[in-house]
Coordinates of C-alpha atoms in Angstrom, one line a residue:
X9 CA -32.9 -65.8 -59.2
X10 CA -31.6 -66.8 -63.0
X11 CA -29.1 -64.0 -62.8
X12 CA -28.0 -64.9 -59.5
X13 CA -27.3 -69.0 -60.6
X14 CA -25.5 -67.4 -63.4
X15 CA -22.9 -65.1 -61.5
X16 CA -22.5 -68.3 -59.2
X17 CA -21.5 -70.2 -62.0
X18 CA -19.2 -67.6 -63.2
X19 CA -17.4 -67.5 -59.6
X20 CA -17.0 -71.3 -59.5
X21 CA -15.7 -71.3 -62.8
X22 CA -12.9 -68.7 -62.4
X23 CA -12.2 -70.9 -58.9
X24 CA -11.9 -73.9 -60.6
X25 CA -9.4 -72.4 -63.2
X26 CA -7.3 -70.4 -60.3
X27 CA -6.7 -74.0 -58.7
X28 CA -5.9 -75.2 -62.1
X29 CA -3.5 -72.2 -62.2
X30 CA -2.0 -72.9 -58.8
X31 CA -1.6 -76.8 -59.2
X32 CA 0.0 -76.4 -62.8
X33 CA 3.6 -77.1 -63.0
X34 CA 5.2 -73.6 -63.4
X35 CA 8.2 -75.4 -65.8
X36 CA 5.5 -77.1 -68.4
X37 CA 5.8 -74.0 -70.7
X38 CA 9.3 -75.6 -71.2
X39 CA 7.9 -78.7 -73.0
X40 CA 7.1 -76.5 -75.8
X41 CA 10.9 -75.3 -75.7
X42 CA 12.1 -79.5 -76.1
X43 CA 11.1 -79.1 -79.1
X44 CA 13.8 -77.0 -80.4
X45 CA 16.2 -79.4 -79.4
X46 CA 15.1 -82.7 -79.7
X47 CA 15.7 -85.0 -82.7
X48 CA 11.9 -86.3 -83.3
X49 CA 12.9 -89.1 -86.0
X50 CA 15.7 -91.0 -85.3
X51 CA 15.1 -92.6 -88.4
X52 CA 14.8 -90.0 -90.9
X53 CA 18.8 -88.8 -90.1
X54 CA 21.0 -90.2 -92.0
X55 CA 24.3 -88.1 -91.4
X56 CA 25.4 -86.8 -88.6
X57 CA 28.4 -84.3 -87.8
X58 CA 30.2 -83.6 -84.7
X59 CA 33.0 -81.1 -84.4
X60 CA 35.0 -78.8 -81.8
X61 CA 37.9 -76.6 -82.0
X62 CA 40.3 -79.8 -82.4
X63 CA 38.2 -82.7 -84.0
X64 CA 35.8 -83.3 -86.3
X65 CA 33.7 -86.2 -87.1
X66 CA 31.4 -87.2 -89.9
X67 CA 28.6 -90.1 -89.4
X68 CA 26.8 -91.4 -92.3
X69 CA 24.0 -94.4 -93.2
X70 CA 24.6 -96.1 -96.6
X71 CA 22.3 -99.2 -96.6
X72 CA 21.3 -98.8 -93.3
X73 CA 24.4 -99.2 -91.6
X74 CA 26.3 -96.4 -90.0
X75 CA 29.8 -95.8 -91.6
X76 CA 32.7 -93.9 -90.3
X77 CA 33.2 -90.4 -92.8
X78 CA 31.2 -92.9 -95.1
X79 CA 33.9 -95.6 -95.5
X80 CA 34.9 -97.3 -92.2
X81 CA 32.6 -99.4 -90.5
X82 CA 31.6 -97.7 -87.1
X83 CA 30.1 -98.7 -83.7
X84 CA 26.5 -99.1 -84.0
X85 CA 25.7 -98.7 -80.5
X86 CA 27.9 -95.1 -79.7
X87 CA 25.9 -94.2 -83.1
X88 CA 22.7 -95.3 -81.7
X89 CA 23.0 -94.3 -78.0
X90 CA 24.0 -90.8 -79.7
X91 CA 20.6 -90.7 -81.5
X92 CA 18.8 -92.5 -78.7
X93 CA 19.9 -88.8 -76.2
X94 CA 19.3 -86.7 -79.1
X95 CA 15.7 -87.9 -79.1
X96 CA 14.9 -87.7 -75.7
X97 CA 16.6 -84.0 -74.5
X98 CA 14.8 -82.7 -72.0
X99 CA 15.1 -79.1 -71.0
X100 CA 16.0 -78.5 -67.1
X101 CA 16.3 -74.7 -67.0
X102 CA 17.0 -71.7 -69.1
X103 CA 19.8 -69.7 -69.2
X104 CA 19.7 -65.8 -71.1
X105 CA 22.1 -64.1 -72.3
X106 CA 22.0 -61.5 -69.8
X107 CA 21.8 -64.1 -67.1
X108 CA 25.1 -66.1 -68.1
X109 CA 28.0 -65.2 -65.5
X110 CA 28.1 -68.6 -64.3
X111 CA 29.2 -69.4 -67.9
X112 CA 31.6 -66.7 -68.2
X113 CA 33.5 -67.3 -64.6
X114 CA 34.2 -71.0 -66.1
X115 CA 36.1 -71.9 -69.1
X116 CA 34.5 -74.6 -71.9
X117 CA 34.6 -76.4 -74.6
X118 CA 31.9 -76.1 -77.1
X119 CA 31.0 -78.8 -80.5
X120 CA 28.7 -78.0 -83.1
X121 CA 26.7 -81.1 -83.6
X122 CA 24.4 -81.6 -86.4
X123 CA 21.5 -83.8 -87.9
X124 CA 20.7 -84.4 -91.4
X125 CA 18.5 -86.1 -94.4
X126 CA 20.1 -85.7 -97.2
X127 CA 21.3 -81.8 -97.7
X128 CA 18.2 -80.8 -95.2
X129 CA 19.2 -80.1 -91.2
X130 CA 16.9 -81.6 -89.1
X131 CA 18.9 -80.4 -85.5
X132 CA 22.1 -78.8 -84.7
X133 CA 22.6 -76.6 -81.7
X134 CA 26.6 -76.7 -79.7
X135 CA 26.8 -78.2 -76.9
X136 CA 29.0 -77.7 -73.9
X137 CA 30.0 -78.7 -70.3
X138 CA 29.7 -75.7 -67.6
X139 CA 29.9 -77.0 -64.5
X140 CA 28.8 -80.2 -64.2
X141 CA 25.7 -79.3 -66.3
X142 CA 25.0 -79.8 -70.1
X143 CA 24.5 -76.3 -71.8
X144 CA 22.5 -76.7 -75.0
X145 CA 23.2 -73.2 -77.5
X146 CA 20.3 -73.5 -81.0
X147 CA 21.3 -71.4 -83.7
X148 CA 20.9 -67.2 -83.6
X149 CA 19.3 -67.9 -79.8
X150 CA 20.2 -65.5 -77.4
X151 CA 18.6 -68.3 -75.2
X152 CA 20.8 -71.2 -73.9
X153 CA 18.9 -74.6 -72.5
X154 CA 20.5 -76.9 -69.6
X155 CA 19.4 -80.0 -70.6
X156 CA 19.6 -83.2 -69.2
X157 CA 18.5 -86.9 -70.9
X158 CA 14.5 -87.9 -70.1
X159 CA 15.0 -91.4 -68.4
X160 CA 18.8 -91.6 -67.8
X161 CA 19.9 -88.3 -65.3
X162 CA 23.3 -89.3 -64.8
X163 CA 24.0 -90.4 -68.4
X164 CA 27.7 -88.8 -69.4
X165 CA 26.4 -86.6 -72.4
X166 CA 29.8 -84.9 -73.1
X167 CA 30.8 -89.2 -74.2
X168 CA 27.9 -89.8 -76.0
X169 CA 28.0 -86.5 -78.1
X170 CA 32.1 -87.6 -78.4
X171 CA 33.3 -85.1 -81.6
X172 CA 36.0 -87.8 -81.3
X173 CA 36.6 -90.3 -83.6
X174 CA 38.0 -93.1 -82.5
X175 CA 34.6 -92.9 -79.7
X176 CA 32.6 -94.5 -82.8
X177 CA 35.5 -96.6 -84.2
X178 CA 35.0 -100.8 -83.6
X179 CA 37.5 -102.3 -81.7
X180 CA 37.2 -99.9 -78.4
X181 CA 38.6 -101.4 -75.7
X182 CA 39.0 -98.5 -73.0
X183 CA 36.9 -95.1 -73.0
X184 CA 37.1 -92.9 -70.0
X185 CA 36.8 -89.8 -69.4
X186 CA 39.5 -88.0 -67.1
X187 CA 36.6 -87.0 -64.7
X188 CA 35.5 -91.1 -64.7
X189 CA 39.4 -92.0 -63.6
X190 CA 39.5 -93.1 -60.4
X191 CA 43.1 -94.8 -60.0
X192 CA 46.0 -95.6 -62.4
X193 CA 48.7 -97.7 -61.9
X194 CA 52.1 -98.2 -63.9
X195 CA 55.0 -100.5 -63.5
X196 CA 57.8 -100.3 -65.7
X197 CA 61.0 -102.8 -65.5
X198 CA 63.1 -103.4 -64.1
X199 CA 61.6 -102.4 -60.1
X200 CA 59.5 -99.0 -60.9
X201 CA 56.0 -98.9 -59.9
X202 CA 53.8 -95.9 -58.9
X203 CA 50.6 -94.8 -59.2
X204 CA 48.1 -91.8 -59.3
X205 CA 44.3 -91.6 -57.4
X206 CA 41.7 -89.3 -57.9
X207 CA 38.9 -88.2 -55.6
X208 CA 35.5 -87.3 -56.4
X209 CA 36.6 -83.7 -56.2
X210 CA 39.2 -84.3 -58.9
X211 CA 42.4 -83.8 -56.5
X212 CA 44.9 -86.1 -57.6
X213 CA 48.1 -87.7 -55.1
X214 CA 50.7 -90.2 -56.4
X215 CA 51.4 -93.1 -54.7
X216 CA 54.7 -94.8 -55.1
X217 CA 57.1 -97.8 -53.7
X218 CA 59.6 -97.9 -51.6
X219 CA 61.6 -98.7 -54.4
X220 CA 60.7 -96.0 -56.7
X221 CA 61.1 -93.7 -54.1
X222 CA 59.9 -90.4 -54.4
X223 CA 62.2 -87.7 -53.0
X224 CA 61.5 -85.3 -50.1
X225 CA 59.5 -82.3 -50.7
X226 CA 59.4 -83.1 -54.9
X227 CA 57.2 -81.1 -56.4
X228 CA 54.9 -82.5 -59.2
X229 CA 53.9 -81.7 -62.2
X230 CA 50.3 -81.6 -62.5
X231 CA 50.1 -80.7 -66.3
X232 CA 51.8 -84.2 -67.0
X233 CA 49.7 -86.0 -64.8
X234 CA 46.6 -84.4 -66.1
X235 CA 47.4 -85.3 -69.7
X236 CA 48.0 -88.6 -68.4
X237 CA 44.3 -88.7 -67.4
X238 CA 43.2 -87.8 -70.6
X239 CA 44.8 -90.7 -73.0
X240 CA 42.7 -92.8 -71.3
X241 CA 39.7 -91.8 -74.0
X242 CA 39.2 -94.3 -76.8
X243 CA 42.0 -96.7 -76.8
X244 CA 41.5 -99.2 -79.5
X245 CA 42.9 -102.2 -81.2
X246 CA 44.0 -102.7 -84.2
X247 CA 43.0 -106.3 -84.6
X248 CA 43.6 -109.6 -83.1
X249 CA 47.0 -111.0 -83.2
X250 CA 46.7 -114.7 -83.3
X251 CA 49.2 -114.9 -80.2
X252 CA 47.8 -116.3 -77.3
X253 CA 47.7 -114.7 -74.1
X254 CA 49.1 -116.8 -71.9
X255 CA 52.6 -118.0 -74.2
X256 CA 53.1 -114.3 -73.4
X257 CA 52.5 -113.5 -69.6
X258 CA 51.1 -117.4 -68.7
X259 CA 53.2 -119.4 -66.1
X260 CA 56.8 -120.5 -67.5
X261 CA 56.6 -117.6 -69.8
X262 CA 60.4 -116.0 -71.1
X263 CA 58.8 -113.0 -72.2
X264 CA 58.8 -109.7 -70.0
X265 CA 56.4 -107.0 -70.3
X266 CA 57.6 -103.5 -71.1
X267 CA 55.1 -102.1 -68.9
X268 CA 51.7 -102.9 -67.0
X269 CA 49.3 -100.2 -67.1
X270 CA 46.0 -100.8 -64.8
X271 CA 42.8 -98.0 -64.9
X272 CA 39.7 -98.1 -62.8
X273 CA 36.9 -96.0 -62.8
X274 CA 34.5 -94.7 -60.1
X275 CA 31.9 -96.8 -61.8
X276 CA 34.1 -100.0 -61.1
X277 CA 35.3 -100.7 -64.1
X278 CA 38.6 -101.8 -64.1
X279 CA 41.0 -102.3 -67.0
X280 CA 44.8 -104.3 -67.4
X281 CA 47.7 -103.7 -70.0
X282 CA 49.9 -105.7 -70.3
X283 CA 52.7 -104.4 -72.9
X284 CA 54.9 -106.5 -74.8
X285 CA 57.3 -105.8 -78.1
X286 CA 55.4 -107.0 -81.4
X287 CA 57.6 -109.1 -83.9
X288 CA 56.4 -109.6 -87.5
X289 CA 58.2 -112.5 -87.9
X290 CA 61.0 -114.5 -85.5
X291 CA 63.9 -112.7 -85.2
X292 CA 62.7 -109.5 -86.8
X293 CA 63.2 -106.2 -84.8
X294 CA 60.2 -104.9 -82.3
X295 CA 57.8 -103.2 -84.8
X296 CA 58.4 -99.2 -84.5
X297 CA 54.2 -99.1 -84.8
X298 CA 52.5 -101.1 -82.5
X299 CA 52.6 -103.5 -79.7
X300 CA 51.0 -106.6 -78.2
X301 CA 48.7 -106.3 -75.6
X302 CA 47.4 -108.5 -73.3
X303 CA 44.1 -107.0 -72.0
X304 CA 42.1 -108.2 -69.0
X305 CA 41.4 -112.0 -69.4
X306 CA 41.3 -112.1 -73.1
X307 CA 42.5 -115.3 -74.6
X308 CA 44.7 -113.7 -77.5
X309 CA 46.5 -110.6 -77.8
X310 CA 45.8 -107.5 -79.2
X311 CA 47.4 -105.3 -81.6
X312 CA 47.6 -101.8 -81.0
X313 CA 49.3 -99.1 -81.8
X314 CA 52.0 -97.0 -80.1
X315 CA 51.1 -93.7 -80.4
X316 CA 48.1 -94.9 -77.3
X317 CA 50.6 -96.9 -75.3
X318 CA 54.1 -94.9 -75.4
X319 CA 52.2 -91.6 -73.6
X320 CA 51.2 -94.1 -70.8
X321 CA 55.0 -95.9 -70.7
X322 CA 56.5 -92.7 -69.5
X323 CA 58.8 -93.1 -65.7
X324 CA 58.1 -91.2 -62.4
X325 CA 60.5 -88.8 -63.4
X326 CA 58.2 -87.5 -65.7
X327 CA 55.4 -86.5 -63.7
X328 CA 58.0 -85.1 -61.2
X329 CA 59.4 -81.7 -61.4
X330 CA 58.7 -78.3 -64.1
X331 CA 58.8 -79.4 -67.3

């Protein structure tokens, strides 16, 4: 009878733990693999480097506050939102090396990004965009993890882990992403105005006027409206100018704009520049460096500088044609 309780026990046991077995979610082993790739003390890191094949960029804490290659003051929040996903990377799926076609049909872009305290790394793994999904690469793996942030699914990683610099400079005032374009408009004087709109599929058309006109049958030239996409990522102002807004483009106003640049976004964010010669002094030539701007509804008018403006000044005819 004893031996016969006992070999009942043992078969409710085992039943127990082949529910348990059943019920358990087959992807918790990965929770183990997070590990690897998630910063566990934000606070402990106090440098932080991000670089591609074209930039590079060097974050570091003196004092507690996060400095720009360790001299220029920086944005806190793209610092802390860059921490803040570090810590909470949350493996979605694994990718081998001998399961990695889907990589190899698609072409990316990788950056090394890399955690320290003091001379010690905490985290560094590259990083990279293959479609659509964030592809996380440690060091000597022949594993690769997508990843995606716990808490915010639809977060833009490849902007938070910017290897940009100007993405952590103060003064932002427009940062998207070609992929985040939705619409751009330009008018240039004296009676040009056209325009480019993106779907969610990332085919582009131009719109024009009637009296820009846009020949029969003209061919475009997609590189040049592509790059034009792209100088949309971190525009940012010098400082503030002292002029006020509205003794430029206000009612009654002699001065003319060189151009009027307007960006939205999918996300509904929309964004107005309004370009206009900058003079040091009365009577002194336009400054060869930078511009005013009159952005949005701000009160005063910003300084920035040409080399962000003059790529977006360009005419139809350059978006038209072979270059």
């Amino acid at each position: 009878m004893r031996k016969r309780r006992t070999i009942v026990s043992i078969v409710s046991l085992l039943a127990v733990l082949a529910v348990l077995f059943l019920i358990k979610d087959p992807w918790s082993t990965l929770g183990k693999e997070d590990r690897k790739l998630m910063l566990r003390d934000m606070d402990a890191v106090d440098r932080i480097v991000l670089a591609d094949a074209y930039d590079s960029t060097e974050l570091v804490r003196i004092n507690g506050a996060w400095l720009l290659f360790g001299e220029e003051e920086c944005n806190q929040t793209s610092v802390d939102n860059l921490l803040i996903a570090a810590s909470r990377l949350r493996i979605s799926s694994i990718l081998s090396s001998g399961n990695n076609t889907e990589k190899a049909d698609v072409p990316t872009e990788s950056r090394r990004i890399s955690w320290y305290k003091g001379d010690k790394v905490l985290l560094y793994f590259d990083f990279e965009v293959v479609s659509g999904k964030y592809l996380v690469s440690p060091p000597n793996s022949e594993i690769s993890y997508y990843v995606e942030v716990s808490a915010y699914p639809d977060l833009k990683l490849e902007k938070v882990f910017s290897s940009i610099s100007n993405h952590y400079r103060d003064h932002l005032i427009i940062d998207l992403l070609p992929s985040e374009i939705s619409h751009i408009e330009i008018e240039l004087p004296p009676e040009q105005s056209f325009g480019f709109v993106q779907d969610a599929e990332g085919h582009i058309r131009i719109e024009t006027d009637q009296a820009s006109g846009l020949p029969p049958d003209e061919k475009l030239n997609d590189l040049a409206i592509r790059l034009l996409f792209s100088y949309f990522t971190s525009i940012r102002f010098e400082e503030k100018s002292g002029i006020a807004a509205d003794s430029l483009s206000g009612p009654g106003s002699e001065h003319s704009p060189m151009a009027t640049i307007g960006v939205s976004s999918f996300s509904g964010e929309m964004h107005i520049l309004r370009i206009y010669p900058y003079h040091e002094s009365p009577g002194d030539e336009p400054h060869l460096f930078k511009a005013l701007v009159v952005y949005n509804q701000e009160s005063e008018a910003l300084l920035v500088k040409y080399i962000y403006l003059d790529v977006l000044m360009r005419g139809l005819s350059h978006y038209l044609g072979d270059k």
